[in-house]
CSV table of N, CA and C in Angstrom, one decimal:
chain,number,residue,atom,x,y,z
K,1,MET,N,0.8,-1.2,0.0
K,1,MET,CA,0.0,0.0,0.0
K,1,MET,C,0.9,1.2,0.0
K,2,GLU,N,0.5,2.2,-0.8
K,2,GLU,CA,1.3,3.4,-0.9
K,2,GLU,C,1.3,4.1,0.5
K,3,LEU,N,2.5,4.7,0.8
K,3,LEU,CA,2.6,5.3,2.2
K,3,LEU,C,1.6,6.3,2.5
K,4,ILE,N,1.3,7.3,1.6
K,4,ILE,CA,0.3,8.3,1.9
K,4,ILE,C,-1.1,7.8,2.2
K,5,HIS,N,-1.4,6.7,1.4
K,5,HIS,CA,-2.8,6.1,1.6
K,5,HIS,C,-2.8,5.4,3.0
K,6,ALA,N,-1.7,4.6,3.3
K,6,ALA,CA,-1.7,3.9,4.6
K,6,ALA,C,-1.8,5.0,5.7
K,7,MET,N,-1.1,6.1,5.6
K,7,MET,CA,-1.1,7.1,6.6
K,7,MET,C,-2.4,7.8,6.8
K,8,ASN,N,-3.1,8.0,5.7
K,8,ASN,CA,-4.4,8.7,5.7
K,8,ASN,C,-5.5,7.7,6.2
K,9,ASP,N,-5.3,6.4,6.0
K,9,ASP,CA,-6.2,5.4,6.6
K,9,ASP,C,-6.0,5.4,8.1
K,10,LEU,N,-4.8,5.5,8.5
K,10,LEU,CA,-4.5,5.5,10.0
K,10,LEU,C,-5.0,6.8,10.6
K,11,ALA,N,-4.8,7.9,9.9
K,11,ALA,CA,-5.2,9.2,10.4
K,11,ALA,C,-6.7,9.2,10.6
K,12,ALA,N,-7.5,8.7,9.6
K,12,ALA,CA,-8.9,8.7,9.7
K,12,ALA,C,-9.4,7.8,10.9
K,13,ALA,N,-8.7,6.7,11.1
K,13,ALA,CA,-9.0,5.8,12.2
K,13,ALA,C,-8.8,6.4,13.6
K,14,ILE,N,-7.9,7.3,13.7
K,14,ILE,CA,-7.6,7.9,15.0
K,14,ILE,C,-8.2,9.4,15.2
K,15,GLY,N,-8.9,9.8,14.2
K,15,GLY,CA,-9.5,11.1,14.2
K,15,GLY,C,-8.6,12.3,13.9
K,16,MET,N,-7.5,12.0,13.2
K,16,MET,CA,-6.6,13.0,12.8
K,16,MET,C,-6.9,13.5,11.4
K,17,ARG,N,-6.6,14.8,11.1
K,17,ARG,CA,-6.8,15.3,9.8
K,17,ARG,C,-5.9,14.6,8.7
K,18,PRO,N,-6.3,14.5,7.5
K,18,PRO,CA,-5.5,13.8,6.5
K,18,PRO,C,-4.2,14.5,6.3
K,19,VAL,N,-3.2,13.7,6.0
K,19,VAL,CA,-1.8,14.2,5.8
K,19,VAL,C,-1.7,14.7,4.3
K,20,GLU,N,-1.1,15.9,4.1
K,20,GLU,CA,-0.8,16.4,2.8
K,20,GLU,C,0.6,16.1,2.5
K,21,PRO,N,0.9,15.4,1.4
K,21,PRO,CA,2.3,15.1,1.1
K,21,PRO,C,3.1,16.3,0.6
K,22,GLU,N,4.4,16.3,0.9
K,22,GLU,CA,5.2,17.4,0.4
K,22,GLU,C,5.5,17.1,-1.1
K,23,GLU,N,6.3,18.0,-1.7
K,23,GLU,CA,6.6,17.8,-3.1
K,23,GLU,C,7.3,16.4,-3.4
K,24,SER,N,8.1,16.0,-2.4
K,24,SER,CA,8.9,14.8,-2.5
K,24,SER,C,8.0,13.5,-2.4
K,25,GLY,N,6.7,13.7,-2.0
K,25,GLY,CA,5.8,12.6,-1.7
K,25,GLY,C,5.9,12.2,-0.2
K,26,GLY,N,6.8,12.7,0.5
K,26,GLY,CA,6.9,12.4,1.9
K,26,GLY,C,6.1,13.5,2.8
K,27,PHE,N,6.3,13.3,4.1
K,27,PHE,CA,5.6,14.2,5.0
K,27,PHE,C,6.3,14.2,6.4
K,28,THR,N,6.1,15.1,7.2
K,28,THR,CA,6.7,15.2,8.5
K,28,THR,C,5.6,15.4,9.5
K,29,LEU,N,5.6,14.6,10.6
K,29,LEU,CA,4.6,14.7,11.7
K,29,LEU,C,5.3,15.0,13.0
K,30,LEU,N,4.6,15.8,13.8
K,30,LEU,CA,5.1,16.1,15.2
K,30,LEU,C,4.2,15.3,16.2
K,31,PHE,N,4.9,14.5,17.0
K,31,PHE,CA,4.3,13.7,18.0
K,31,PHE,C,4.4,14.3,19.3
K,32,ASP,N,3.4,14.3,20.1
K,32,ASP,CA,3.3,14.9,21.5
K,32,ASP,C,4.0,16.3,21.5
K,33,GLY,N,3.9,17.0,20.4
K,33,GLY,CA,4.3,18.4,20.4
K,33,GLY,C,5.8,18.6,20.5
K,34,GLU,N,6.6,17.5,20.4
K,34,GLU,CA,8.1,17.6,20.5
K,34,GLU,C,8.9,16.6,19.7
K,35,HIS,N,8.3,15.6,19.1
K,35,HIS,CA,9.1,14.6,18.5
K,35,HIS,C,8.7,14.6,17.0
K,36,GLU,N,9.6,15.3,16.2
K,36,GLU,CA,9.3,15.4,14.8
K,36,GLU,C,9.9,14.2,14.0
K,37,VAL,N,9.1,13.5,13.2
K,37,VAL,CA,9.6,12.4,12.4
K,37,VAL,C,9.2,12.7,11.0
K,38,ALA,N,10.2,12.5,10.1
K,38,ALA,CA,10.0,12.6,8.7
K,38,ALA,C,9.8,11.2,8.1
K,39,PHE,N,8.9,11.1,7.1
K,39,PHE,CA,8.6,9.9,6.4
K,39,PHE,C,8.8,10.2,4.9
K,40,VAL,N,9.8,9.5,4.4
K,40,VAL,CA,10.2,9.8,3.0
K,40,VAL,C,10.1,8.5,2.1
K,41,PRO,N,9.2,8.5,1.2
K,41,PRO,CA,9.1,7.3,0.3
K,41,PRO,C,10.3,7.2,-0.6
K,42,ASP,N,10.7,5.9,-0.9
K,42,ASP,CA,11.8,5.7,-1.8
K,42,ASP,C,11.4,4.4,-2.6
K,43,GLY,N,10.7,4.6,-3.7
K,43,GLY,CA,10.1,3.4,-4.4
K,43,GLY,C,9.1,2.7,-3.5
K,44,SER,N,9.2,1.4,-3.3
K,44,SER,CA,8.3,0.7,-2.5
K,44,SER,C,8.7,0.7,-1.0
K,45,ALA,N,9.8,1.4,-0.7
K,45,ALA,CA,10.3,1.5,0.7
K,45,ALA,C,10.0,2.9,1.2
K,46,THR,N,10.2,3.0,2.6
K,46,THR,CA,10.0,4.3,3.2
K,46,THR,C,11.1,4.5,4.3
K,47,PHE,N,11.7,5.6,4.3
K,47,PHE,CA,12.6,6.0,5.3
K,47,PHE,C,11.9,6.8,6.4
K,48,PHE,N,12.1,6.4,7.6
K,48,PHE,CA,11.7,7.3,8.8
K,48,PHE,C,13.0,7.9,9.3
K,49,HIS,N,13.0,9.2,9.7
K,49,HIS,CA,14.1,9.7,10.3
K,49,HIS,C,13.7,10.9,11.3
K,50,ALA,N,14.6,11.0,12.3
K,50,ALA,CA,14.3,12.0,13.4
K,50,ALA,C,15.6,12.5,14.0
K,51,VAL,N,15.7,13.7,14.3
K,51,VAL,CA,16.8,14.3,15.1
K,51,VAL,C,16.7,13.8,16.5
K,52,VAL,N,17.8,13.2,17.0
K,52,VAL,CA,17.8,12.8,18.4
K,52,VAL,C,18.8,13.5,19.3
K,53,GLY,N,19.6,14.4,18.7
K,53,GLY,CA,20.6,15.1,19.5
K,53,GLY,C,21.5,16.0,18.7
K,54,GLU,N,22.4,16.7,19.4
K,54,GLU,CA,23.3,17.6,18.7
K,54,GLU,C,24.7,16.9,18.6
K,55,ALA,N,25.2,17.0,17.4
K,55,ALA,CA,26.5,16.3,17.2
K,55,ALA,C,27.6,17.0,18.0
K,56,ALA,N,27.5,18.3,18.3
K,56,ALA,CA,28.6,19.0,19.0
K,56,ALA,C,28.7,18.5,20.5
K,57,ASP,N,27.6,17.9,21.0
K,57,ASP,CA,27.6,17.4,22.4
K,57,ASP,C,28.3,16.0,22.5
K,58,LEU,N,28.7,15.4,21.4
K,58,LEU,CA,29.3,14.1,21.4
K,58,LEU,C,30.8,14.1,21.4
K,59,ASP,N,31.4,13.3,22.3
K,59,ASP,CA,32.9,13.1,22.3
K,59,ASP,C,33.1,11.8,21.6
K,60,ARG,N,34.4,11.4,21.5
K,60,ARG,CA,34.8,10.2,20.8
K,60,ARG,C,34.1,9.0,21.4
K,61,GLU,N,34.0,8.9,22.7
K,61,GLU,CA,33.4,7.8,23.4
K,61,GLU,C,31.9,7.7,23.0
K,62,ALA,N,31.2,8.8,23.0
K,62,ALA,CA,29.8,8.8,22.7
K,62,ALA,C,29.6,8.4,21.2
K,63,LEU,N,30.4,8.9,20.3
K,63,LEU,CA,30.3,8.5,18.9
K,63,LEU,C,30.5,7.0,18.7
K,64,LEU,N,31.5,6.5,19.4
K,64,LEU,CA,31.8,5.0,19.3
K,64,LEU,C,30.6,4.2,19.9
K,65,SER,N,30.0,4.7,20.9
K,65,SER,CA,28.8,4.0,21.5
K,65,SER,C,27.7,4.0,20.5
K,66,LEU,N,27.5,5.1,19.8
K,66,LEU,CA,26.4,5.2,18.8
K,66,LEU,C,26.6,4.2,17.7
K,67,LEU,N,27.9,4.2,17.3
K,67,LEU,CA,28.2,3.2,16.2
K,67,LEU,C,28.0,1.8,16.6
K,68,GLU,N,28.4,1.5,17.9
K,68,GLU,CA,28.3,0.1,18.4
K,68,GLU,C,26.8,-0.2,18.5
K,69,ALA,N,26.0,0.7,19.0
K,69,ALA,CA,24.6,0.5,19.2
K,69,ALA,C,23.9,0.2,17.9
K,70,SER,N,24.3,0.9,16.9
K,70,SER,CA,23.6,0.8,15.6
K,70,SER,C,24.2,-0.3,14.7
K,71,LEU,N,25.2,-1.0,15.1
K,71,LEU,CA,25.8,-2.0,14.3
K,71,LEU,C,24.7,-3.1,14.0
K,72,LEU,N,24.3,-3.2,12.8
K,72,LEU,CA,23.3,-4.1,12.3
K,72,LEU,C,21.9,-3.9,13.0
K,73,GLY,N,21.8,-2.7,13.6
K,73,GLY,CA,20.5,-2.4,14.3
K,73,GLY,C,20.3,-3.1,15.6
K,74,ALA,N,21.3,-3.7,16.1
K,74,ALA,CA,21.2,-4.6,17.3
K,74,ALA,C,20.5,-4.0,18.5
K,75,ASP,N,20.9,-2.7,18.8
K,75,ASP,CA,20.4,-2.0,20.0
K,75,ASP,C,19.5,-0.8,19.6
K,76,THR,N,19.1,-0.8,18.4
K,76,THR,CA,18.2,0.3,17.9
K,76,THR,C,17.0,-0.2,17.2
K,77,ASP,N,16.6,-1.5,17.4
K,77,ASP,CA,15.5,-2.1,16.7
K,77,ASP,C,15.6,-2.0,15.2
K,78,GLY,N,16.8,-2.1,14.7
K,78,GLY,CA,17.0,-2.1,13.2
K,78,GLY,C,17.3,-0.7,12.7
K,79,ALA,N,17.3,0.3,13.5
K,79,ALA,CA,17.6,1.7,13.0
K,79,ALA,C,19.1,1.9,13.1
K,80,ALA,N,19.5,3.0,12.5
K,80,ALA,CA,20.9,3.4,12.4
K,80,ALA,C,21.1,4.9,12.7
K,81,PHE,N,22.3,5.3,13.1
K,81,PHE,CA,22.5,6.7,13.3
K,81,PHE,C,23.3,7.4,12.2
K,82,GLY,N,23.1,8.6,12.0
K,82,GLY,CA,23.9,9.4,11.1
K,82,GLY,C,24.1,10.8,11.7
K,83,ILE,N,25.1,11.5,11.2
K,83,ILE,CA,25.4,12.9,11.6
K,83,ILE,C,25.1,13.8,10.4
K,84,HIS,N,24.2,14.7,10.5
K,84,HIS,CA,23.9,15.7,9.5
K,84,HIS,C,24.9,16.8,9.7
K,85,LYS,N,26.0,16.8,8.9
K,85,LYS,CA,27.1,17.7,9.1
K,85,LYS,C,26.7,19.1,9.0
K,86,ALA,N,25.9,19.5,8.0
K,86,ALA,CA,25.6,20.9,7.8
K,86,ALA,C,24.7,21.5,9.0
K,87,LEU,N,23.9,20.6,9.6
K,87,LEU,CA,23.0,21.1,10.7
K,87,LEU,C,23.6,20.7,12.0
K,88,GLY,N,24.6,19.8,12.0
K,88,GLY,CA,25.2,19.4,13.3
K,88,GLY,C,24.3,18.6,14.2
K,89,GLU,N,23.5,17.8,13.6
K,89,GLU,CA,22.5,17.0,14.3
K,89,GLU,C,22.8,15.5,14.2
K,90,VAL,N,22.4,14.8,15.2
K,90,VAL,CA,22.5,13.3,15.2
K,90,VAL,C,21.1,12.8,14.8
K,91,VAL,N,21.1,12.0,13.7
K,91,VAL,CA,19.8,11.6,13.1
K,91,VAL,C,19.7,10.1,13.3
K,92,LEU,N,18.5,9.6,13.8
K,92,LEU,CA,18.2,8.2,13.8
K,92,LEU,C,17.3,7.9,12.6
K,93,TRP,N,17.6,6.9,11.9
K,93,TRP,CA,16.8,6.6,10.7
K,93,TRP,C,16.6,5.1,10.5
K,94,LYS,N,15.6,4.8,9.8
K,94,LYS,CA,15.3,3.3,9.5
K,94,LYS,C,14.6,3.2,8.2
K,95,ARG,N,14.9,2.2,7.5
K,95,ARG,CA,14.3,1.9,6.2
K,95,ARG,C,13.3,0.8,6.4
K,96,TYR,N,12.0,1.0,5.9
K,96,TYR,CA,11.0,0.1,6.0
K,96,TYR,C,10.6,-0.4,4.6
K,97,GLY,N,10.1,-1.6,4.5
K,97,GLY,CA,9.6,-2.1,3.2
K,97,GLY,C,8.2,-1.5,3.0
K,98,GLU,N,7.5,-2.0,2.1
K,98,GLU,CA,6.1,-1.5,1.8
K,98,GLU,C,5.2,-1.9,3.0
K,99,PHE,N,4.3,-1.0,3.3
K,99,PHE,CA,3.3,-1.3,4.4
K,99,PHE,C,2.1,-2.0,3.8
K,100,SER,N,1.6,-3.0,4.5
K,100,SER,CA,0.4,-3.7,4.0
K,100,SER,C,-0.9,-2.9,4.3
K,101,GLY,N,-0.8,-2.0,5.2
K,101,GLY,CA,-2.0,-1.2,5.6
K,101,GLY,C,-1.7,-0.4,6.8
K,102,LYS,N,-2.8,0.2,7.4
K,102,LYS,CA,-2.7,1.1,8.5
K,102,LYS,C,-2.1,0.4,9.8
K,103,ALA,N,-2.5,-0.8,10.0
K,103,ALA,CA,-2.0,-1.5,11.2
K,103,ALA,C,-0.5,-1.7,11.1
K,104,ASP,N,0.0,-2.1,10.0
K,104,ASP,CA,1.4,-2.3,9.7
K,104,ASP,C,2.2,-1.0,9.9
K,105,LEU,N,1.7,0.1,9.4
K,105,LEU,CA,2.3,1.4,9.5
K,105,LEU,C,2.3,1.8,11.0
K,106,GLU,N,1.1,1.6,11.7
K,106,GLU,CA,1.0,2.0,13.1
K,106,GLU,C,2.1,1.3,13.9
K,107,THR,N,2.3,0.0,13.7
K,107,THR,CA,3.3,-0.8,14.4
K,107,THR,C,4.7,-0.2,14.2
K,108,ALA,N,5.0,0.1,12.9
K,108,ALA,CA,6.3,0.7,12.6
K,108,ALA,C,6.5,2.0,13.3
K,109,ILE,N,5.5,2.9,13.3
K,109,ILE,CA,5.6,4.2,13.9
K,109,ILE,C,5.8,4.1,15.4
K,110,HIS,N,5.1,3.2,16.0
K,110,HIS,CA,5.2,3.0,17.5
K,110,HIS,C,6.7,2.5,17.8
K,111,ALA,N,7.2,1.6,17.1
K,111,ALA,CA,8.5,1.0,17.3
K,111,ALA,C,9.6,2.1,17.1
K,112,PHE,N,9.4,2.8,16.0
K,112,PHE,CA,10.4,3.9,15.7
K,112,PHE,C,10.4,5.0,16.8
K,113,LEU,N,9.2,5.4,17.2
K,113,LEU,CA,9.1,6.4,18.2
K,113,LEU,C,9.7,6.0,19.5
K,114,GLY,N,9.5,4.7,19.8
K,114,GLY,CA,10.2,4.2,21.0
K,114,GLY,C,11.7,4.4,21.0
K,115,GLN,N,12.3,4.1,19.9
K,115,GLN,CA,13.7,4.3,19.7
K,115,GLN,C,14.1,5.8,19.8
K,116,VAL,N,13.3,6.7,19.1
K,116,VAL,CA,13.5,8.1,19.1
K,116,VAL,C,13.5,8.6,20.5
K,117,LEU,N,12.5,8.3,21.3
K,117,LEU,CA,12.4,8.7,22.7
K,117,LEU,C,13.6,8.2,23.5
K,118,GLU,N,13.9,7.0,23.4
K,118,GLU,CA,15.0,6.4,24.2
K,118,GLU,C,16.4,7.1,23.9
K,119,TRP,N,16.6,7.3,22.6
K,119,TRP,CA,17.9,7.9,22.2
K,119,TRP,C,18.0,9.4,22.5
K,120,LYS,N,16.9,10.1,22.4
K,120,LYS,CA,16.8,11.5,22.8
K,120,LYS,C,17.2,11.6,24.3
K,121,ARG,N,16.6,10.7,25.1
K,121,ARG,CA,16.8,10.7,26.5
K,121,ARG,C,18.3,10.4,26.8
K,122,ARG,N,18.8,9.3,26.2
K,122,ARG,CA,20.1,8.9,26.5
K,122,ARG,C,21.2,10.0,26.1
K,123,LEU,N,21.0,10.6,25.0
K,123,LEU,CA,21.9,11.6,24.5
K,123,LEU,C,21.8,12.9,25.4
K,124,ALA,N,20.6,13.2,25.8
K,124,ALA,CA,20.4,14.4,26.6
K,124,ALA,C,21.0,14.2,28.0
K,125,GLU,N,21.0,13.0,28.5
K,125,GLU,CA,21.6,12.7,29.8
K,125,GLU,C,23.0,12.4,29.7
K,126,GLY,N,23.6,12.2,28.5
K,126,GLY,CA,25.0,11.9,28.4
K,126,GLY,C,25.3,10.5,28.8
K,127,ARG,N,24.3,9.6,28.7
K,127,ARG,CA,24.5,8.2,29.0
K,127,ARG,C,24.6,7.4,27.8
K,128,PHE,N,25.8,6.9,27.5
K,128,PHE,CA,26.0,6.3,26.2
K,128,PHE,C,26.2,4.8,26.4
K,129,ALA,N,26.4,4.3,27.6
K,129,ALA,CA,26.6,2.9,27.8
K,129,ALA,C,25.4,2.1,27.2
K,130,LEU,N,25.7,1.0,26.7
K,130,LEU,CA,24.6,0.2,26.1
K,130,LEU,C,23.8,-0.5,27.2
K,131,PRO,N,22.6,-0.9,26.9
K,131,PRO,CA,21.7,-1.5,28.0
K,131,PRO,C,22.3,-2.9,28.3
K,132,THR,N,21.9,-3.3,29.5
K,132,THR,CA,22.2,-4.7,29.9
K,132,THR,C,20.9,-5.5,29.9
K,133,ALA,N,21.0,-6.7,30.3
K,133,ALA,CA,19.7,-7.5,30.4
K,133,ALA,C,18.8,-6.9,31.4
K,134,ASP,N,19.3,-6.2,32.4
K,134,ASP,CA,18.5,-5.5,33.4
K,134,ASP,C,17.8,-4.2,33.0
K,135,THR,N,18.4,-3.6,31.9
K,135,THR,CA,17.8,-2.3,31.4
K,135,THR,C,17.7,-2.4,29.9
K,136,PRO,N,16.8,-3.2,29.4
K,136,PRO,CA,16.7,-3.3,27.9
K,136,PRO,C,16.1,-2.0,27.3
K,137,PHE,N,16.3,-1.9,26.0
K,137,PHE,CA,15.7,-0.8,25.3
K,137,PHE,C,14.2,-1.0,25.1
K,138,PRO,N,13.4,0.0,25.1
K,138,PRO,CA,12.0,-0.2,24.8
K,138,PRO,C,11.8,-0.5,23.3
K,139,SER,N,10.8,-1.3,23.1
K,139,SER,CA,10.5,-1.7,21.7
K,139,SER,C,9.3,-1.0,21.1
K,140,ALA,N,8.6,-0.3,21.9
K,140,ALA,CA,7.3,0.4,21.5
K,140,ALA,C,7.2,1.7,22.2
K,141,PHE,N,6.6,2.6,21.5
K,141,PHE,CA,6.3,4.0,22.0
K,141,PHE,C,5.1,3.8,23.0
K,142,GLY,N,5.4,4.4,24.2
K,142,GLY,CA,4.4,4.3,25.3
K,142,GLY,C,3.5,5.5,25.5
K,143,GLY,N,3.8,6.6,24.8
K,143,GLY,CA,3.1,7.8,25.0
K,143,GLY,C,1.8,7.9,24.2
K,144,ARG,N,1.2,9.1,24.2
K,144,ARG,CA,0.0,9.3,23.4
K,144,ARG,C,0.4,9.3,21.9
K,145,PHE,N,-0.4,8.6,21.1
K,145,PHE,CA,0.0,8.4,19.7
K,145,PHE,C,-0.6,9.5,18.8
K,146,LEU,N,0.2,9.9,17.9
K,146,LEU,CA,-0.1,10.8,16.8
K,146,LEU,C,-0.9,12.1,17.2
K,147,GLN,N,-0.3,12.8,18.1
K,147,GLN,CA,-0.9,14.1,18.4
K,147,GLN,C,-0.2,15.1,17.5
K,148,VAL,N,-0.8,15.5,16.4
K,148,VAL,CA,-0.2,16.3,15.4
K,148,VAL,C,-0.8,17.7,15.5
């Protein structure tokens, strides 16, 4: 199912106004008034990406921890980190295949938002150590969904 159709089906189901795509075919949503996520279609795939911190705040140890955490997506639920050099931002991103419908898209958004929230918190607190069995990463967003 095309991204914009899946998103508008989901929007209708939760009482949100329809999403208007940007010129690129993608769109950006703001969750809980502070978590901006961009959705960018690429053929039958979609990239989700969000800023999770400032690159200037990271030292060598922090950068190595981010690289280790995103190795094969092991500690990021399949997402990876990048640095937007021009803007000086740490970006969390993930590529998704085609969505079968609104439920599939909703699951993906919840999972990605869980990672966005966790990494924003960790970067803000300056805690870069990876989780242990006692402190696992969240796999789903626990806040109010899709408040745009």
